[in-house]
N, CA and C of each residue as an Amber inpcrd file, in Angstrom:
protein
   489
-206.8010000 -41.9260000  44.5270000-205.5780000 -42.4810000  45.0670000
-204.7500000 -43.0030000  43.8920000-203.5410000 -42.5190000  43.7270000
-202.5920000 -42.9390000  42.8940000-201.4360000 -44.2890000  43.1590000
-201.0030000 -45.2390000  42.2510000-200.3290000 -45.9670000  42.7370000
-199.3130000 -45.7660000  41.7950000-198.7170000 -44.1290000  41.3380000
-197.4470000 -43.5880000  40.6960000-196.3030000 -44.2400000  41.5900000
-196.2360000 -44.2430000  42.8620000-195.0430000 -44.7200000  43.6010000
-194.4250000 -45.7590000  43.1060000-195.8600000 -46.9150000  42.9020000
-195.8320000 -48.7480000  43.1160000-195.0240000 -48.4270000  41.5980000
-195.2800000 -48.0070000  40.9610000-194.8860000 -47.9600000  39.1880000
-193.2790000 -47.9010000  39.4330000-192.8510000 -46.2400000  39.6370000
-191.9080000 -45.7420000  40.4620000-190.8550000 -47.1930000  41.3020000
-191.7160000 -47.5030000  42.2250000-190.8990000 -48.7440000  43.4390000
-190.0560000 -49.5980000  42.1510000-190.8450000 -50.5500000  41.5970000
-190.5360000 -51.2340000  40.6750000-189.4850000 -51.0590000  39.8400000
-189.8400000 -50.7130000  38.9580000-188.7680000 -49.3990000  38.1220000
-187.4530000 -49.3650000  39.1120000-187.2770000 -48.9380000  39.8120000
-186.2950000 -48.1440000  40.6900000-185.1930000 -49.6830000  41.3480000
-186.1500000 -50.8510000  41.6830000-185.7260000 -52.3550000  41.9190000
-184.7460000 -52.5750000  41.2650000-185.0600000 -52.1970000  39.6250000
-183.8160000 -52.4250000  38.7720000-182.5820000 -52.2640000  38.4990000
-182.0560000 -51.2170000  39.5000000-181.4160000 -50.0010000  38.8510000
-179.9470000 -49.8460000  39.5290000-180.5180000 -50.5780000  41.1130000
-179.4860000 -50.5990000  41.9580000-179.8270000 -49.1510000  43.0400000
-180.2100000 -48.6260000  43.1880000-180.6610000 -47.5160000  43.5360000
-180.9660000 -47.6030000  44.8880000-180.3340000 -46.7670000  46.0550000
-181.2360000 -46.8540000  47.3490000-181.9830000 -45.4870000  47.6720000
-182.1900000 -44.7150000  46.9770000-182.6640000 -43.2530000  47.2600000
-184.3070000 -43.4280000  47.4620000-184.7070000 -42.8170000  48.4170000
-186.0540000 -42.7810000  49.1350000-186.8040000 -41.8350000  48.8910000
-185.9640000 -40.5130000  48.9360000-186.7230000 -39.3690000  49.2930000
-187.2150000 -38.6560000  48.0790000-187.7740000 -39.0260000  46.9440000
-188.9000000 -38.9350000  45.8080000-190.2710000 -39.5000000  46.5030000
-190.5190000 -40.2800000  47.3370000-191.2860000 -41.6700000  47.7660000
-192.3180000 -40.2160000  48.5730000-193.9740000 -40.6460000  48.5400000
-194.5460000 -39.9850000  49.4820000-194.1120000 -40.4420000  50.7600000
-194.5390000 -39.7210000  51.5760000-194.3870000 -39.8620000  53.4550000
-195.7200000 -40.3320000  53.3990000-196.9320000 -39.9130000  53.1630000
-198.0520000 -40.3920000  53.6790000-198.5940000 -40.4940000  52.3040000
-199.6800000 -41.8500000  53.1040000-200.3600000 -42.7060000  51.7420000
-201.9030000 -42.8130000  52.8020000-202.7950000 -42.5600000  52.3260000
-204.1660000 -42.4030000  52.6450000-203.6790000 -42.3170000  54.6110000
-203.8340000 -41.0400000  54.5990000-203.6230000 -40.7160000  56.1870000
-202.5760000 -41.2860000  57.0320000-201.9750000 -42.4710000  56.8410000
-200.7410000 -43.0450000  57.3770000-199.5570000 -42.7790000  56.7080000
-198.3110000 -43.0100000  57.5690000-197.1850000 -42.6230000  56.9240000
-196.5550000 -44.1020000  56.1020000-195.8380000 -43.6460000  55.2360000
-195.5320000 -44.2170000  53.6780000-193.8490000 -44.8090000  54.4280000
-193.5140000 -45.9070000  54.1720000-191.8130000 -45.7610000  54.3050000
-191.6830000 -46.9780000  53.0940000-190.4950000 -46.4570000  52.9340000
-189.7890000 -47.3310000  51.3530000-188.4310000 -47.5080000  51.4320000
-188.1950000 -49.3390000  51.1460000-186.4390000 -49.5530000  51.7480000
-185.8820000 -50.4970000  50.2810000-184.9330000 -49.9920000  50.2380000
-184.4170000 -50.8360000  48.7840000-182.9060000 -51.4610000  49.6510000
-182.6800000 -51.0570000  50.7870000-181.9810000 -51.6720000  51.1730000
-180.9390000 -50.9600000  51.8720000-180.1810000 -50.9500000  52.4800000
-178.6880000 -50.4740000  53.4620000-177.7590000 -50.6170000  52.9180000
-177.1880000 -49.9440000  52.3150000-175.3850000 -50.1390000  51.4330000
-175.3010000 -50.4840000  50.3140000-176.2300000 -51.7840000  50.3290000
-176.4240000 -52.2830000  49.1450000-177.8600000 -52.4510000  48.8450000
-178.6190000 -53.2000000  47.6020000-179.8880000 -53.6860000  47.0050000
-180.1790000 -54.6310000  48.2930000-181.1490000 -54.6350000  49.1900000
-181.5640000 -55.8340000  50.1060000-182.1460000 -56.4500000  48.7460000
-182.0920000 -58.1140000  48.7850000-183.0070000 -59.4280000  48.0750000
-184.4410000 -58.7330000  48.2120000-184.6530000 -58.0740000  49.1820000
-186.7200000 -58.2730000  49.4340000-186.4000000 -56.6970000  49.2980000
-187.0790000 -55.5760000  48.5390000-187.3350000 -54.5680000  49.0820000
-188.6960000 -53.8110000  49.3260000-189.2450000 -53.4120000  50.0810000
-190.5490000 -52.7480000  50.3200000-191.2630000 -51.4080000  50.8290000
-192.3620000 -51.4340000  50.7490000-193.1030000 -50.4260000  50.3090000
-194.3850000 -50.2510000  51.5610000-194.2150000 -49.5490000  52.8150000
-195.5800000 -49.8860000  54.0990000-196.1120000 -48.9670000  54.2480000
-197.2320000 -49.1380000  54.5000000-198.4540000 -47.9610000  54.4710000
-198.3550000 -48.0550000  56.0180000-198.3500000 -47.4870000  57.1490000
-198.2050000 -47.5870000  58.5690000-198.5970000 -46.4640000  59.3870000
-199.1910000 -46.7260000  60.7110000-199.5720000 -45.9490000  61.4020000
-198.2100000 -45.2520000  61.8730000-198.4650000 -43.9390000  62.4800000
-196.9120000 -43.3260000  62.4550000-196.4400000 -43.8620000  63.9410000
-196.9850000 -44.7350000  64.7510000-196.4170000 -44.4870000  66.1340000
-196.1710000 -46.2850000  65.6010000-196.1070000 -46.8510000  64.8860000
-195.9360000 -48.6290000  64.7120000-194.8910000 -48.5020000  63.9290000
-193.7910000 -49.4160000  64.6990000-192.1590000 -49.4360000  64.9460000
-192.2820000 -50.7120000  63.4150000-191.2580000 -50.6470000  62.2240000
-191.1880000 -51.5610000  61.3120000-191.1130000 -52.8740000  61.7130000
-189.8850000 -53.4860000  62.6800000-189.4190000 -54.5980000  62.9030000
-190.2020000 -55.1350000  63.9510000-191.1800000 -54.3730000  65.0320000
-192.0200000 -54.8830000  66.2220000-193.3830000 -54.1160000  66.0330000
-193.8490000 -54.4500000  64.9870000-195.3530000 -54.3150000  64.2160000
-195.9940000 -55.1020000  62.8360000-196.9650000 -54.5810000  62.8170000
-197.8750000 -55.0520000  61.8420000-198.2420000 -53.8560000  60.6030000
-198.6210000 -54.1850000  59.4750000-198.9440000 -53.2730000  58.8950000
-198.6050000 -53.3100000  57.2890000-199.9650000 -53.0240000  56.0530000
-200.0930000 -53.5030000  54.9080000-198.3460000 -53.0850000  54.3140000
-197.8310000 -53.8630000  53.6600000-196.3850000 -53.6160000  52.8720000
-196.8540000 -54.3580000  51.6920000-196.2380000 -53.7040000  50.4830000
-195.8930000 -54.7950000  49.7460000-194.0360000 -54.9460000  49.6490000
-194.0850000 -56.1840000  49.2980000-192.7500000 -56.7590000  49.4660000
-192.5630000 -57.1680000  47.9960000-191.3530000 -57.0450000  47.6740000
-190.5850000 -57.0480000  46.3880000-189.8320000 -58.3260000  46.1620000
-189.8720000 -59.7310000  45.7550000-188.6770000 -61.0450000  45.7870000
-188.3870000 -60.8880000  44.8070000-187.1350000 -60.2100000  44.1760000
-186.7030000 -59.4270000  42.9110000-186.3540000 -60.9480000  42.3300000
-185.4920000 -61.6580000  43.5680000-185.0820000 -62.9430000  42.4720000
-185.8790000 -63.8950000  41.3970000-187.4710000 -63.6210000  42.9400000
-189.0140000 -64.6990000  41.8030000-189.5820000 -63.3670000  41.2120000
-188.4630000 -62.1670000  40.5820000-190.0020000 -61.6450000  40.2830000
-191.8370000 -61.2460000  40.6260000-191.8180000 -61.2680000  42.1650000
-192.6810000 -61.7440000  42.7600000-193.4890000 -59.9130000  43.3070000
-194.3700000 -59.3650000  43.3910000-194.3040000 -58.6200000  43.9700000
-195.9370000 -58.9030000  45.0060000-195.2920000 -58.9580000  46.3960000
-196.4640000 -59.7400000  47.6050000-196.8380000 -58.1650000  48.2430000
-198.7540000 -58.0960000  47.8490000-199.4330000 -57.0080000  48.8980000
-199.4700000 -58.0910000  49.9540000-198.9780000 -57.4920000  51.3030000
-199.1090000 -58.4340000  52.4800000-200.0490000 -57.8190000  53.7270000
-200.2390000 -58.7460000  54.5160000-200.5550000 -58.3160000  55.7580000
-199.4380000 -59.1810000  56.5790000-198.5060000 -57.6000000  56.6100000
-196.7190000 -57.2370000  57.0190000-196.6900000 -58.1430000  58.3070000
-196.0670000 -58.3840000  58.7670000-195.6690000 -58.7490000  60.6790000
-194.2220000 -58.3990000  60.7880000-193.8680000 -57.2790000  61.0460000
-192.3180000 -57.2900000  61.7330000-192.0250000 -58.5180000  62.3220000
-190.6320000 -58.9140000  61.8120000-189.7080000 -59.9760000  62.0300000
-189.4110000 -60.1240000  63.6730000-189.3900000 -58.6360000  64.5170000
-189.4890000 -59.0270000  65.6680000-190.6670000 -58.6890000  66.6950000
-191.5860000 -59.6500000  66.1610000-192.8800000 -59.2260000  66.5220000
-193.7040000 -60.5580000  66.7120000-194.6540000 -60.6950000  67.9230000
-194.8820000 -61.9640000  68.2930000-196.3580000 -62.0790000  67.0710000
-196.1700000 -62.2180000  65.7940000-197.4720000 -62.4890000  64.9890000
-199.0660000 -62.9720000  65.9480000-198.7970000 -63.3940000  66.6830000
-199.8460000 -63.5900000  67.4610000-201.0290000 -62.0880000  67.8110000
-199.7230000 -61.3640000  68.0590000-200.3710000 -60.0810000  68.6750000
-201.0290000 -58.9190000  67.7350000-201.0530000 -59.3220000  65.9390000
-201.2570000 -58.9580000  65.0460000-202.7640000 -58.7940000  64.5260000
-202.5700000 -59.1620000  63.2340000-203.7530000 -58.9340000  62.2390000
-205.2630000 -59.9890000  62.9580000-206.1950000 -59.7140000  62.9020000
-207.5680000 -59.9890000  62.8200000-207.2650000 -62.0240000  63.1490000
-207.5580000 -62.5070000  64.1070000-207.8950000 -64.1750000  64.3650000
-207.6790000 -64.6970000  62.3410000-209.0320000 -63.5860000  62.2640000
-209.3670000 -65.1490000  60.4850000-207.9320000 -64.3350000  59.6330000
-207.2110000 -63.6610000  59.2610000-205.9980000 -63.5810000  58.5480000
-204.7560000 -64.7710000  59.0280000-204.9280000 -65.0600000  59.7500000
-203.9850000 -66.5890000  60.6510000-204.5740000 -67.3420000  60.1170000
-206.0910000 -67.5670000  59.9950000-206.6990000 -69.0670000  59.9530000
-206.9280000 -69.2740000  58.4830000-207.0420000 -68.1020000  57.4400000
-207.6620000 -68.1690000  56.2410000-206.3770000 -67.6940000  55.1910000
-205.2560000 -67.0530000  55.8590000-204.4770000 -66.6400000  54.4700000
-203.6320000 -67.3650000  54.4170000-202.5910000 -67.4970000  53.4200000
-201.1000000 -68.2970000  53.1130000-199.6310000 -67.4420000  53.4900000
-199.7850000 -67.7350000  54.2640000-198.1090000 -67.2280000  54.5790000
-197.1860000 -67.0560000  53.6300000-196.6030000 -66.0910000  53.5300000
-195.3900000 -65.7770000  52.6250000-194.5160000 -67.2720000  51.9470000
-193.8320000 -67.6850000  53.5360000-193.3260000 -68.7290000  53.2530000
-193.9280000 -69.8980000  52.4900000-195.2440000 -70.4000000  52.9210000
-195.9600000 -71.0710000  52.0920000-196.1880000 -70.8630000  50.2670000
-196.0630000 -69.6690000  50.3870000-196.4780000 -69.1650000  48.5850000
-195.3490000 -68.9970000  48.0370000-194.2830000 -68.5490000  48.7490000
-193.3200000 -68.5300000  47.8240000-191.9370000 -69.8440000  48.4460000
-191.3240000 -70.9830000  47.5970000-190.0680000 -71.2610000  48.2010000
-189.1360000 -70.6100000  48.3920000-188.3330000 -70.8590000  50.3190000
-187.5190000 -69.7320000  50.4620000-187.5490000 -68.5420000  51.0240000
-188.3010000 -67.5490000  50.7520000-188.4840000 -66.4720000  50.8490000
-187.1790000 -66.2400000  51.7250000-186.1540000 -65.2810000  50.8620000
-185.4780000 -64.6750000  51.9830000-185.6130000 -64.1320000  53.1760000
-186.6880000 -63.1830000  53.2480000-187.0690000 -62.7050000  54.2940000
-188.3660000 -62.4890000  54.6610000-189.7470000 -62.0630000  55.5300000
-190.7760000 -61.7780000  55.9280000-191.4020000 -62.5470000  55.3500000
-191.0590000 -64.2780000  55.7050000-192.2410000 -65.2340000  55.7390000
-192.9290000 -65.5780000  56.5840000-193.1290000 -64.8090000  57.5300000
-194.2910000 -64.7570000  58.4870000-195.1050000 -64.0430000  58.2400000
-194.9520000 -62.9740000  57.2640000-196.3870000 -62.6110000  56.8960000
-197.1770000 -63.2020000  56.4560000-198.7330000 -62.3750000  55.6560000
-199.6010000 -63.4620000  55.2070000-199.7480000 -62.4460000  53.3730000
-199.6720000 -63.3470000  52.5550000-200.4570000 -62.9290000  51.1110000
-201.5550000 -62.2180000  51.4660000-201.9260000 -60.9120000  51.0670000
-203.0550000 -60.7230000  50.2400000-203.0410000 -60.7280000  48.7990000
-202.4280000 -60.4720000  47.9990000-202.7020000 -60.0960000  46.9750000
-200.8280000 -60.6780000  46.2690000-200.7420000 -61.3820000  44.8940000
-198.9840000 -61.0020000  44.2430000-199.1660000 -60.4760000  43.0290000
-198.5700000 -60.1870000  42.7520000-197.9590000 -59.7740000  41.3280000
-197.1990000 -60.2600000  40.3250000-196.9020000 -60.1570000  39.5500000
-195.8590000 -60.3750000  38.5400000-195.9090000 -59.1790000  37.7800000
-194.9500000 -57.9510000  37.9450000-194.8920000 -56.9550000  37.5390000
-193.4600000 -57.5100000  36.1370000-193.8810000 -56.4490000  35.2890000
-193.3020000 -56.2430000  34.0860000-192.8560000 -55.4640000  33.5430000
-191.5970000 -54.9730000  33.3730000-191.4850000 -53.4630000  33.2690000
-190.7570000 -53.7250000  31.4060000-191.7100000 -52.6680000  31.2410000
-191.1430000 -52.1080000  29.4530000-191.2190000 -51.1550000  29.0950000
-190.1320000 -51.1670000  29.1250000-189.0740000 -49.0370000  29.0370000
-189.5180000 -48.5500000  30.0330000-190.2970000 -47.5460000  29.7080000
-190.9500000 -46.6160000  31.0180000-191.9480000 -46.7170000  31.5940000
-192.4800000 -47.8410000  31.6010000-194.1080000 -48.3990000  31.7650000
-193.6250000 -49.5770000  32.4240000-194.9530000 -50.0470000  33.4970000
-195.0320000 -51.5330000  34.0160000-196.1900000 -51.8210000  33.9980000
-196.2030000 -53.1690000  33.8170000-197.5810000 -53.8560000  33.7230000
-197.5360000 -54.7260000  35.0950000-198.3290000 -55.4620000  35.6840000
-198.7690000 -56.1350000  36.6040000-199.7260000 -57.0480000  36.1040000
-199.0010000 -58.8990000  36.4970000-200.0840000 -59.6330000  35.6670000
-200.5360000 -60.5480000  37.1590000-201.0460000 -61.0680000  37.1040000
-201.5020000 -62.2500000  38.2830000-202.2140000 -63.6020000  37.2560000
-201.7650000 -64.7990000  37.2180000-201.9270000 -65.5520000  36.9440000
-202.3280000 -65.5650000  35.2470000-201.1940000 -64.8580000  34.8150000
-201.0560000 -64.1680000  32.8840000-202.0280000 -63.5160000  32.6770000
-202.9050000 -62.7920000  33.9410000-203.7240000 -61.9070000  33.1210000
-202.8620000 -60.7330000  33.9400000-203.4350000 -59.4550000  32.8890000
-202.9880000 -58.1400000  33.1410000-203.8480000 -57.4480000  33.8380000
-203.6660000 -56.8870000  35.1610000-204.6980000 -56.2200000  36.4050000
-204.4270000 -54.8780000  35.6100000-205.4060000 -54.1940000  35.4950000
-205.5560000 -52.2880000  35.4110000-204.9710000 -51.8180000  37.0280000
-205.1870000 -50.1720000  36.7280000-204.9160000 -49.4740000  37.7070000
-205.8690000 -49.7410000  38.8290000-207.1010000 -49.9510000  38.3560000
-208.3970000 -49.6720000  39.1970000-208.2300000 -50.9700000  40.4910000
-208.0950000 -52.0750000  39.2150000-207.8740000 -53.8290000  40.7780000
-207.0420000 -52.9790000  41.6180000-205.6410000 -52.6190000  41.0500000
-204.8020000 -52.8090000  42.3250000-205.0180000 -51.7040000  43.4020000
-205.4310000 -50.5150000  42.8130000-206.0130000 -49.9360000  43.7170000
-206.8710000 -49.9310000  44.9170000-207.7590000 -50.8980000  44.1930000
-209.0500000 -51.3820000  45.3810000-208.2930000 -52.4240000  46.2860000
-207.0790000 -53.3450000  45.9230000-207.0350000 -54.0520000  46.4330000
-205.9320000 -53.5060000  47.6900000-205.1050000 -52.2310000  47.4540000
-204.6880000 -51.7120000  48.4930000-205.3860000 -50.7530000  49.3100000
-206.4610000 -50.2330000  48.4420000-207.4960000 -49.2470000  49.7020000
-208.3830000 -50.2900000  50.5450000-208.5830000 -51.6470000  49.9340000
-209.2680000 -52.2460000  51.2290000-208.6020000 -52.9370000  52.1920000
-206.9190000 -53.5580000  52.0990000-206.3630000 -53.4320000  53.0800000
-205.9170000 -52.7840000  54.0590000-205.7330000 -51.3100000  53.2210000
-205.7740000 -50.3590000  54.3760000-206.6790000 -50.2860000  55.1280000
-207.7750000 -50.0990000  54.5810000-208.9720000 -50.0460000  55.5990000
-209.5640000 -50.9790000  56.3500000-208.7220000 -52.6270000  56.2520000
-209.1130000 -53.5090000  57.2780000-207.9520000 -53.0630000  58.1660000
-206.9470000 -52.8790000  57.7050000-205.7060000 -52.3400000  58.6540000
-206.1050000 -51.0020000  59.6660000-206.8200000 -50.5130000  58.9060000
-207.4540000 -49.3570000  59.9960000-208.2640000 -49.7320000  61.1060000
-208.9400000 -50.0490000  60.6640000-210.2810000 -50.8850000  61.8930000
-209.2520000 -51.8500000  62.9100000-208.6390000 -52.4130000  62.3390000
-207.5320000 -53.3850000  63.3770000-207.3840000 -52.4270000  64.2400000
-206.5580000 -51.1170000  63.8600000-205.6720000 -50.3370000  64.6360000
-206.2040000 -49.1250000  65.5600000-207.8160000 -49.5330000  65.3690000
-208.7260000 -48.4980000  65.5960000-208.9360000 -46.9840000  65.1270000
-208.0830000 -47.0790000  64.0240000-208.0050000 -45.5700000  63.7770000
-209.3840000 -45.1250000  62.6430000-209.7580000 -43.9830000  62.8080000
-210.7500000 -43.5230000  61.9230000-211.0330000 -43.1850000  61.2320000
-211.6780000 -44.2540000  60.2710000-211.7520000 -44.7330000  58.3240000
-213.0910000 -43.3780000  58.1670000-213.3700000 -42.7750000  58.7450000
-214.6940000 -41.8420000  57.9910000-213.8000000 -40.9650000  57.1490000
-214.0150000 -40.7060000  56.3400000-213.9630000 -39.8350000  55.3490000
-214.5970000 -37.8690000  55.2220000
């Protein structure tokens, strides 16, 4: 599993850019969608790994989210904005994670989700780095850390993780 896109997403944040259709459609069996924004740069832009029949704004489902202003880049467990969070992710992700809003002040938008994982991505020239708390994550962390959300996201959604 490649995370050329996440490199790609980043990169692309900078630039002013709303063009999509470079972006895969599907990312480990679910479909891929990627928004930099409507007309203009949206403040938050993101990146969802999603079952294909789960609607963006009245669902659930792993995103990472972009707070270009903190530099921030949040793997989440997503909740569409018009979506009763209740009806979501797993009881212990409510009881055990930090809400968007909580981790970051502000958050323009989708602070009802929950943190899994942030970033502090770094981009130099044609390369980005990704640090979390000044250390520098390899390819391999962030990888694992989006194939095992997917795959708690799968089991949520009942769909079938065999290989």
């Amino acid at each position: 599993m490649s995370l050329g896109f996440l490199y790609d997403f980043v990169k692309q944040a900078g630039t002013g850019s709303l063009k999509t259709k470079n972006y895969p459609k599907e990312f480990s069996d679910l479909t891929m969608r990627v928004s930099f924004g409507m007309g203009t740069q949206s403040k938050v832009q993101w990146v969802q790994v999603v079952s294909p029949d789960m609607p963006t704004t009245n669902g659930y489902y792993p995103v990472y989210l972009f707070y270009k202003e903190q530099n921030t880049l949040i793997l989440a467990y997503g909740i569409g904005e018009n979506f009763d969070s209740s009806e979501s992710w797993e009881p212990e992700i409510h009881s055990t994670k930090q809400r968007i809003d909580e981790f970051l002040d502000n958050p323009f938008r989708y602070g009802n989700s929950y943190v899994c994982n942030h970033y502090e991505p770094k981009v130099e020239g044609d390369s980005v780095k990704y640090l979390r708390d000044g250390q520098e994550l390899n390819n391999e962390v962030m990888t694992q850390e989006l194939e095992s959300l997917i795959q708690f996201y799968k089991a949520c959604m009942d769909i079938d993780v065999s290989d």
